[in-house]
mmCIF file with all atom_site columns, C-alpha atoms in Angstrom:
data_model
loop_
_atom_site.group_PDB
_atom_site.id
_atom_site.type_symbol
_atom_site.label_atom_id
_atom_site.label_alt_id
_atom_site.label_comp_id
_atom_site.label_asym_id
_atom_site.label_entity_id
_atom_site.label_seq_id
_atom_site.pdbx_PDB_ins_code
_atom_site.Cartn_x
_atom_site.Cartn_y
_atom_site.Cartn_z
_atom_site.occupancy
_atom_site.B_iso_or_equiv
_atom_site.pdbx_formal_charge
_atom_site.auth_seq_id
_atom_site.auth_comp_id
_atom_site.auth_asym_id
_atom_site.auth_atom_id
_atom_site.pdbx_PDB_model_num
ATOM 1   C CA . MET A 1 1   ? 14.254  -20.009 4.417   1.00 47.00 ? 1   MET A CA 1
ATOM 2   C CA . ALA A 1 2   ? 15.760  -17.951 7.297   1.00 48.00 ? 2   ALA A CA 1
ATOM 3   C CA . ASN A 1 3   ? 13.603  -16.137 9.822   1.00 58.00 ? 3   ASN A CA 1
ATOM 4   C CA . MET A 1 4   ? 12.202  -13.046 8.414   1.00 66.00 ? 4   MET A CA 1
ATOM 5   C CA . LYS A 1 5   ? 12.030  -9.908  10.416  1.00 74.00 ? 5   LYS A CA 1
ATOM 6   C CA . TYR A 1 6   ? 8.527   -9.094  11.536  1.00 76.00 ? 6   TYR A CA 1
ATOM 7   C CA . SER A 1 7   ? 6.895   -6.359  9.469   1.00 90.00 ? 7   SER A CA 1
ATOM 8   C CA . ARG A 1 8   ? 3.661   -4.771  10.609  1.00 95.00 ? 8   ARG A CA 1
ATOM 9   C CA . GLN A 1 9   ? 2.882   -3.961  6.986   1.00 96.00 ? 9   GLN A CA 1
ATOM 10  C CA . ARG A 1 10  ? 3.273   -7.450  5.894   1.00 96.00 ? 10  ARG A CA 1
ATOM 11  C CA . ALA A 1 11  ? 1.153   -8.648  8.756   1.00 96.00 ? 11  ALA A CA 1
ATOM 12  C CA . ALA A 1 12  ? -1.606  -6.239  7.727   1.00 97.00 ? 12  ALA A CA 1
ATOM 13  C CA . ILE A 1 13  ? -1.316  -7.504  4.163   1.00 98.00 ? 13  ILE A CA 1
ATOM 14  C CA . LYS A 1 14  ? -1.609  -11.187 5.291   1.00 97.00 ? 14  LYS A CA 1
ATOM 15  C CA . ASP A 1 15  ? -4.487  -10.370 7.650   1.00 97.00 ? 15  ASP A CA 1
ATOM 16  C CA . TYR A 1 16  ? -6.368  -8.621  4.758   1.00 98.00 ? 16  TYR A CA 1
ATOM 17  C CA . LEU A 1 17  ? -5.911  -11.654 2.485   1.00 98.00 ? 17  LEU A CA 1
ATOM 18  C CA . GLU A 1 18  ? -6.974  -14.026 5.220   1.00 96.00 ? 18  GLU A CA 1
ATOM 19  C CA . HIS A 1 19  ? -10.209 -12.085 5.648   1.00 97.00 ? 19  HIS A CA 1
ATOM 20  C CA . THR A 1 20  ? -11.437 -11.534 2.068   1.00 96.00 ? 20  THR A CA 1
ATOM 21  C CA . LEU A 1 21  ? -12.911 -13.999 -0.353  1.00 93.00 ? 21  LEU A CA 1
ATOM 22  C CA . ASP A 1 22  ? -12.438 -11.684 -3.288  1.00 94.00 ? 22  ASP A CA 1
ATOM 23  C CA . HIS A 1 23  ? -8.955  -12.802 -4.556  1.00 97.00 ? 23  HIS A CA 1
ATOM 24  C CA . PRO A 1 24  ? -7.750  -9.191  -4.879  1.00 97.00 ? 24  PRO A CA 1
ATOM 25  C CA . THR A 1 25  ? -5.125  -7.726  -7.148  1.00 96.00 ? 25  THR A CA 1
ATOM 26  C CA . ALA A 1 26  ? -2.051  -6.053  -5.539  1.00 97.00 ? 26  ALA A CA 1
ATOM 27  C CA . ASP A 1 27  ? -3.725  -2.637  -6.401  1.00 97.00 ? 27  ASP A CA 1
ATOM 28  C CA . THR A 1 28  ? -6.741  -3.634  -4.245  1.00 97.00 ? 28  THR A CA 1
ATOM 29  C CA . VAL A 1 29  ? -4.600  -4.857  -1.392  1.00 98.00 ? 29  VAL A CA 1
ATOM 30  C CA . TYR A 1 30  ? -2.621  -1.570  -1.552  1.00 98.00 ? 30  TYR A CA 1
ATOM 31  C CA . LEU A 1 31  ? -5.903  0.530   -1.363  1.00 98.00 ? 31  LEU A CA 1
ATOM 32  C CA . GLN A 1 32  ? -7.033  -1.412  1.635   1.00 97.00 ? 32  GLN A CA 1
ATOM 33  C CA . VAL A 1 33  ? -3.779  -1.496  3.546   1.00 97.00 ? 33  VAL A CA 1
ATOM 34  C CA . ARG A 1 34  ? -3.156  2.172   2.916   1.00 97.00 ? 34  ARG A CA 1
ATOM 35  C CA . LYS A 1 35  ? -5.955  2.937   5.243   1.00 97.00 ? 35  LYS A CA 1
ATOM 36  C CA . GLU A 1 36  ? -3.870  1.655   8.000   1.00 96.00 ? 36  GLU A CA 1
ATOM 37  C CA . PHE A 1 37  ? -0.408  2.537   6.640   1.00 96.00 ? 37  PHE A CA 1
ATOM 38  C CA . PRO A 1 38  ? -0.940  5.818   4.543   1.00 97.00 ? 38  PRO A CA 1
ATOM 39  C CA . ASN A 1 39  ? 2.738   5.969   3.629   1.00 96.00 ? 39  ASN A CA 1
ATOM 40  C CA . ILE A 1 40  ? 2.970   2.400   2.241   1.00 97.00 ? 40  ILE A CA 1
ATOM 41  C CA . SER A 1 41  ? 4.159   2.182   -1.392  1.00 96.00 ? 41  SER A CA 1
ATOM 42  C CA . LEU A 1 42  ? 2.538   -0.066  -4.011  1.00 97.00 ? 42  LEU A CA 1
ATOM 43  C CA . GLY A 1 43  ? 6.090   -1.499  -4.512  1.00 96.00 ? 43  GLY A CA 1
ATOM 44  C CA . THR A 1 44  ? 6.091   -2.543  -0.842  1.00 96.00 ? 44  THR A CA 1
ATOM 45  C CA . VAL A 1 45  ? 2.726   -4.170  -1.271  1.00 97.00 ? 45  VAL A CA 1
ATOM 46  C CA . TYR A 1 46  ? 3.928   -6.175  -4.477  1.00 97.00 ? 46  TYR A CA 1
ATOM 47  C CA . ARG A 1 47  ? 7.014   -7.254  -2.735  1.00 97.00 ? 47  ARG A CA 1
ATOM 48  C CA . ASN A 1 48  ? 5.141   -8.485  0.385   1.00 97.00 ? 48  ASN A CA 1
ATOM 49  C CA . LEU A 1 49  ? 2.519   -10.249 -1.520  1.00 98.00 ? 49  LEU A CA 1
ATOM 50  C CA . ASN A 1 50  ? 5.106   -12.115 -3.614  1.00 96.00 ? 50  ASN A CA 1
ATOM 51  C CA . LEU A 1 51  ? 7.108   -12.916 -0.493  1.00 96.00 ? 51  LEU A CA 1
ATOM 52  C CA . LEU A 1 52  ? 4.069   -14.240 1.349   1.00 97.00 ? 52  LEU A CA 1
ATOM 53  C CA . ALA A 1 53  ? 3.336   -16.452 -1.719  1.00 96.00 ? 53  ALA A CA 1
ATOM 54  C CA . ASP A 1 54  ? 7.031   -17.626 -1.814  1.00 95.00 ? 54  ASP A CA 1
ATOM 55  C CA . MET A 1 55  ? 6.685   -18.546 1.870   1.00 94.00 ? 55  MET A CA 1
ATOM 56  C CA . GLY A 1 56  ? 3.552   -20.503 1.291   1.00 93.00 ? 56  GLY A CA 1
ATOM 57  C CA . GLU A 1 57  ? 1.445   -18.043 3.355   1.00 95.00 ? 57  GLU A CA 1
ATOM 58  C CA . ALA A 1 58  ? -0.621  -16.804 0.383   1.00 97.00 ? 58  ALA A CA 1
ATOM 59  C CA . ILE A 1 59  ? -1.385  -18.142 -3.126  1.00 96.00 ? 59  ILE A CA 1
ATOM 60  C CA . LYS A 1 60  ? -0.523  -16.235 -6.297  1.00 96.00 ? 60  LYS A CA 1
ATOM 61  C CA . ILE A 1 61  ? -3.047  -16.885 -8.990  1.00 96.00 ? 61  ILE A CA 1
ATOM 62  C CA . SER A 1 62  ? -1.999  -15.863 -12.537 1.00 94.00 ? 62  SER A CA 1
ATOM 63  C CA . THR A 1 63  ? -5.034  -15.144 -14.518 1.00 93.00 ? 63  THR A CA 1
ATOM 64  C CA . PRO A 1 64  ? -5.490  -15.178 -18.452 1.00 90.00 ? 64  PRO A CA 1
ATOM 65  C CA . ASP A 1 65  ? -5.830  -11.465 -18.557 1.00 84.00 ? 65  ASP A CA 1
ATOM 66  C CA . GLY A 1 66  ? -2.264  -11.214 -17.138 1.00 78.00 ? 66  GLY A CA 1
ATOM 67  C CA . GLY A 1 67  ? -3.221  -9.700  -13.721 1.00 86.00 ? 67  GLY A CA 1
ATOM 68  C CA . ASP A 1 68  ? -2.270  -11.641 -10.596 1.00 95.00 ? 68  ASP A CA 1
ATOM 69  C CA . ARG A 1 69  ? -4.633  -12.191 -7.895  1.00 97.00 ? 69  ARG A CA 1
ATOM 70  C CA . PHE A 1 70  ? -3.817  -13.252 -4.381  1.00 98.00 ? 70  PHE A CA 1
ATOM 71  C CA . ASP A 1 71  ? -5.586  -15.745 -1.948  1.00 97.00 ? 71  ASP A CA 1
ATOM 72  C CA . GLY A 1 72  ? -5.014  -15.954 1.777   1.00 96.00 ? 72  GLY A CA 1
ATOM 73  C CA . ARG A 1 73  ? -6.551  -19.397 1.759   1.00 94.00 ? 73  ARG A CA 1
ATOM 74  C CA . VAL A 1 74  ? -3.665  -21.724 1.357   1.00 93.00 ? 74  VAL A CA 1
ATOM 75  C CA . ASP A 1 75  ? -5.313  -25.300 1.776   1.00 89.00 ? 75  ASP A CA 1
ATOM 76  C CA . PRO A 1 76  ? -5.470  -27.149 -1.418  1.00 85.00 ? 76  PRO A CA 1
ATOM 77  C CA . HIS A 1 77  ? -8.310  -25.924 -3.683  1.00 90.00 ? 77  HIS A CA 1
ATOM 78  C CA . TYR A 1 78  ? -9.063  -24.839 -7.287  1.00 93.00 ? 78  TYR A CA 1
ATOM 79  C CA . HIS A 1 79  ? -10.005 -21.499 -8.682  1.00 95.00 ? 79  HIS A CA 1
ATOM 80  C CA . VAL A 1 80  ? -12.418 -20.380 -11.465 1.00 96.00 ? 80  VAL A CA 1
ATOM 81  C CA . VAL A 1 81  ? -12.044 -17.122 -13.243 1.00 96.00 ? 81  VAL A CA 1
ATOM 82  C CA . CYS A 1 82  ? -15.041 -15.606 -15.031 1.00 95.00 ? 82  CYS A CA 1
ATOM 83  C CA . ARG A 1 83  ? -14.183 -14.629 -18.646 1.00 94.00 ? 83  ARG A CA 1
ATOM 84  C CA . SER A 1 84  ? -16.833 -11.849 -18.476 1.00 94.00 ? 84  SER A CA 1
ATOM 85  C CA . CYS A 1 85  ? -16.253 -9.971  -15.226 1.00 93.00 ? 85  CYS A CA 1
ATOM 86  C CA . GLY A 1 86  ? -12.818 -11.318 -14.370 1.00 93.00 ? 86  GLY A CA 1
ATOM 87  C CA . LYS A 1 87  ? -13.756 -12.319 -10.735 1.00 94.00 ? 87  LYS A CA 1
ATOM 88  C CA . VAL A 1 88  ? -12.027 -15.308 -9.301  1.00 96.00 ? 88  VAL A CA 1
ATOM 89  C CA . TYR A 1 89  ? -13.904 -17.782 -7.205  1.00 96.00 ? 89  TYR A CA 1
ATOM 90  C CA . ASP A 1 90  ? -12.799 -20.636 -4.965  1.00 95.00 ? 90  ASP A CA 1
ATOM 91  C CA . LEU A 1 91  ? -13.762 -24.130 -6.177  1.00 92.00 ? 91  LEU A CA 1
ATOM 92  C CA . THR A 1 92  ? -13.438 -26.749 -3.499  1.00 84.00 ? 92  THR A CA 1
ATOM 93  C CA . MET A 1 93  ? -13.503 -30.384 -4.514  1.00 86.00 ? 93  MET A CA 1
ATOM 94  C CA . ASP A 1 94  ? -12.923 -33.367 -2.281  1.00 85.00 ? 94  ASP A CA 1
ATOM 95  C CA . GLU A 1 95  ? -9.373  -34.277 -1.654  1.00 83.00 ? 95  GLU A CA 1
ATOM 96  C CA . GLN A 1 96  ? -9.679  -37.698 -3.253  1.00 86.00 ? 96  GLN A CA 1
ATOM 97  C CA . HIS A 1 97  ? -10.447 -35.988 -6.646  1.00 86.00 ? 97  HIS A CA 1
ATOM 98  C CA . SER A 1 98  ? -7.472  -33.801 -6.287  1.00 83.00 ? 98  SER A CA 1
ATOM 99  C CA . GLN A 1 99  ? -5.228  -36.670 -5.317  1.00 85.00 ? 99  GLN A CA 1
ATOM 100 C CA . SER A 1 100 ? -6.541  -38.738 -8.346  1.00 89.00 ? 100 SER A CA 1
ATOM 101 C CA . ILE A 1 101 ? -5.600  -35.967 -10.749 1.00 89.00 ? 101 ILE A CA 1
ATOM 102 C CA . THR A 1 102 ? -2.059  -35.813 -9.340  1.00 87.00 ? 102 THR A CA 1
ATOM 103 C CA . GLU A 1 103 ? -1.753  -39.673 -9.535  1.00 90.00 ? 103 GLU A CA 1
ATOM 104 C CA . TYR A 1 104 ? -2.946  -39.784 -13.010 1.00 92.00 ? 104 TYR A CA 1
ATOM 105 C CA . ALA A 1 105 ? -0.593  -37.013 -14.099 1.00 93.00 ? 105 ALA A CA 1
ATOM 106 C CA . ASP A 1 106 ? 2.391   -38.765 -12.283 1.00 92.00 ? 106 ASP A CA 1
ATOM 107 C CA . ARG A 1 107 ? 1.618   -41.974 -14.299 1.00 93.00 ? 107 ARG A CA 1
ATOM 108 C CA . HIS A 1 108 ? 2.009   -39.969 -17.486 1.00 95.00 ? 108 HIS A CA 1
ATOM 109 C CA . PHE A 1 109 ? 5.170   -38.002 -16.452 1.00 95.00 ? 109 PHE A CA 1
ATOM 110 C CA . ASN A 1 110 ? 8.693   -39.206 -16.688 1.00 95.00 ? 110 ASN A CA 1
ATOM 111 C CA . GLY A 1 111 ? 9.515   -38.009 -13.099 1.00 94.00 ? 111 GLY A CA 1
ATOM 112 C CA . THR A 1 112 ? 7.442   -37.420 -10.069 1.00 91.00 ? 112 THR A CA 1
ATOM 113 C CA . ILE A 1 113 ? 4.488   -35.050 -9.719  1.00 89.00 ? 113 ILE A CA 1
ATOM 114 C CA . GLU A 1 114 ? 4.309   -33.684 -6.255  1.00 84.00 ? 114 GLU A CA 1
ATOM 115 C CA . SER A 1 115 ? 1.351   -31.257 -6.604  1.00 81.00 ? 115 SER A CA 1
ATOM 116 C CA . HIS A 1 116 ? -0.712  -29.289 -9.048  1.00 83.00 ? 116 HIS A CA 1
ATOM 117 C CA . THR A 1 117 ? -2.693  -26.169 -9.450  1.00 86.00 ? 117 THR A CA 1
ATOM 118 C CA . THR A 1 118 ? -5.575  -25.721 -11.687 1.00 89.00 ? 118 THR A CA 1
ATOM 119 C CA . LEU A 1 119 ? -7.427  -22.523 -12.937 1.00 93.00 ? 119 LEU A CA 1
ATOM 120 C CA . PHE A 1 120 ? -10.607 -23.114 -14.595 1.00 95.00 ? 120 PHE A CA 1
ATOM 121 C CA . CYS A 1 121 ? -12.133 -20.507 -16.898 1.00 96.00 ? 121 CYS A CA 1
ATOM 122 C CA . GLY A 1 122 ? -15.962 -19.974 -17.321 1.00 96.00 ? 122 GLY A CA 1
ATOM 123 C CA . ILE A 1 123 ? -18.724 -17.517 -16.846 1.00 96.00 ? 123 ILE A CA 1
ATOM 124 C CA . CYS A 1 124 ? -20.125 -16.854 -13.473 1.00 96.00 ? 124 CYS A CA 1
ATOM 125 C CA . LYS A 1 125 ? -23.853 -17.179 -12.713 1.00 96.00 ? 125 LYS A CA 1
ATOM 126 C CA . GLU A 1 126 ? -24.167 -13.376 -12.165 1.00 95.00 ? 126 GLU A CA 1
ATOM 127 C CA . CYS A 1 127 ? -22.702 -12.715 -15.709 1.00 96.00 ? 127 CYS A CA 1
ATOM 128 C CA . GLU A 1 128 ? -24.852 -15.450 -17.277 1.00 95.00 ? 128 GLU A CA 1
ATOM 129 C CA . ASP A 1 129 ? -27.903 -13.879 -15.740 1.00 94.00 ? 129 ASP A CA 1
ATOM 130 C CA . GLN A 1 130 ? -26.942 -10.413 -17.011 1.00 92.00 ? 130 GLN A CA 1
ATOM 131 C CA . LEU A 1 131 ? -26.271 -11.708 -20.499 1.00 88.00 ? 131 LEU A CA 1
ATOM 132 C CA . GLU A 1 132 ? -29.644 -13.584 -20.468 1.00 88.00 ? 132 GLU A CA 1
ATOM 133 C CA . HIS A 1 133 ? -31.459 -10.509 -19.268 1.00 86.00 ? 133 HIS A CA 1
ATOM 134 C CA . SER A 1 134 ? -29.862 -8.272  -22.036 1.00 84.00 ? 134 SER A CA 1
ATOM 135 C CA . LEU A 1 135 ? -30.814 -10.871 -24.662 1.00 81.00 ? 135 LEU A CA 1
ATOM 136 C CA . GLU A 1 136 ? -34.388 -10.861 -23.473 1.00 81.00 ? 136 GLU A CA 1
ATOM 137 C CA . GLU A 1 137 ? -34.476 -7.087  -23.631 1.00 81.00 ? 137 GLU A CA 1
ATOM 138 C CA . LYS A 1 138 ? -33.248 -7.056  -27.178 1.00 79.00 ? 138 LYS A CA 1
ATOM 139 C CA . SER A 1 139 ? -35.804 -9.638  -28.282 1.00 77.00 ? 139 SER A CA 1
ATOM 140 C CA . ASN A 1 140 ? -38.603 -7.562  -26.892 1.00 67.00 ? 140 ASN A CA 1
#
């Protein structure tokens, strides 16, 4: 890819992603970056997020609810989305496990598997605790 012109707005978007663990939506990024750039448009944020993902400087996570989330952590790792609250969590597993999944898939594919991404779905501990608490209240 050709060298891109430096953009202060893109740099601010990237900086925000690199310093949050929340896996924000484009709307959330927009609300944060607007504090520094009040005239930035939501479209500019969307374009820059997708550009950063295309350049490998961010990860775009497509979730089952249809909303994309973004991650500034680009090293190989997995994600878990909570079916209850929708929050996305990092799930770090050892590199050997990740490599074995790729090798296993490669043995069963007529071609070459180069990498993979995985999104696990479940219920986070916080939502489990809330559900358990509400069930206890109903039984009392």
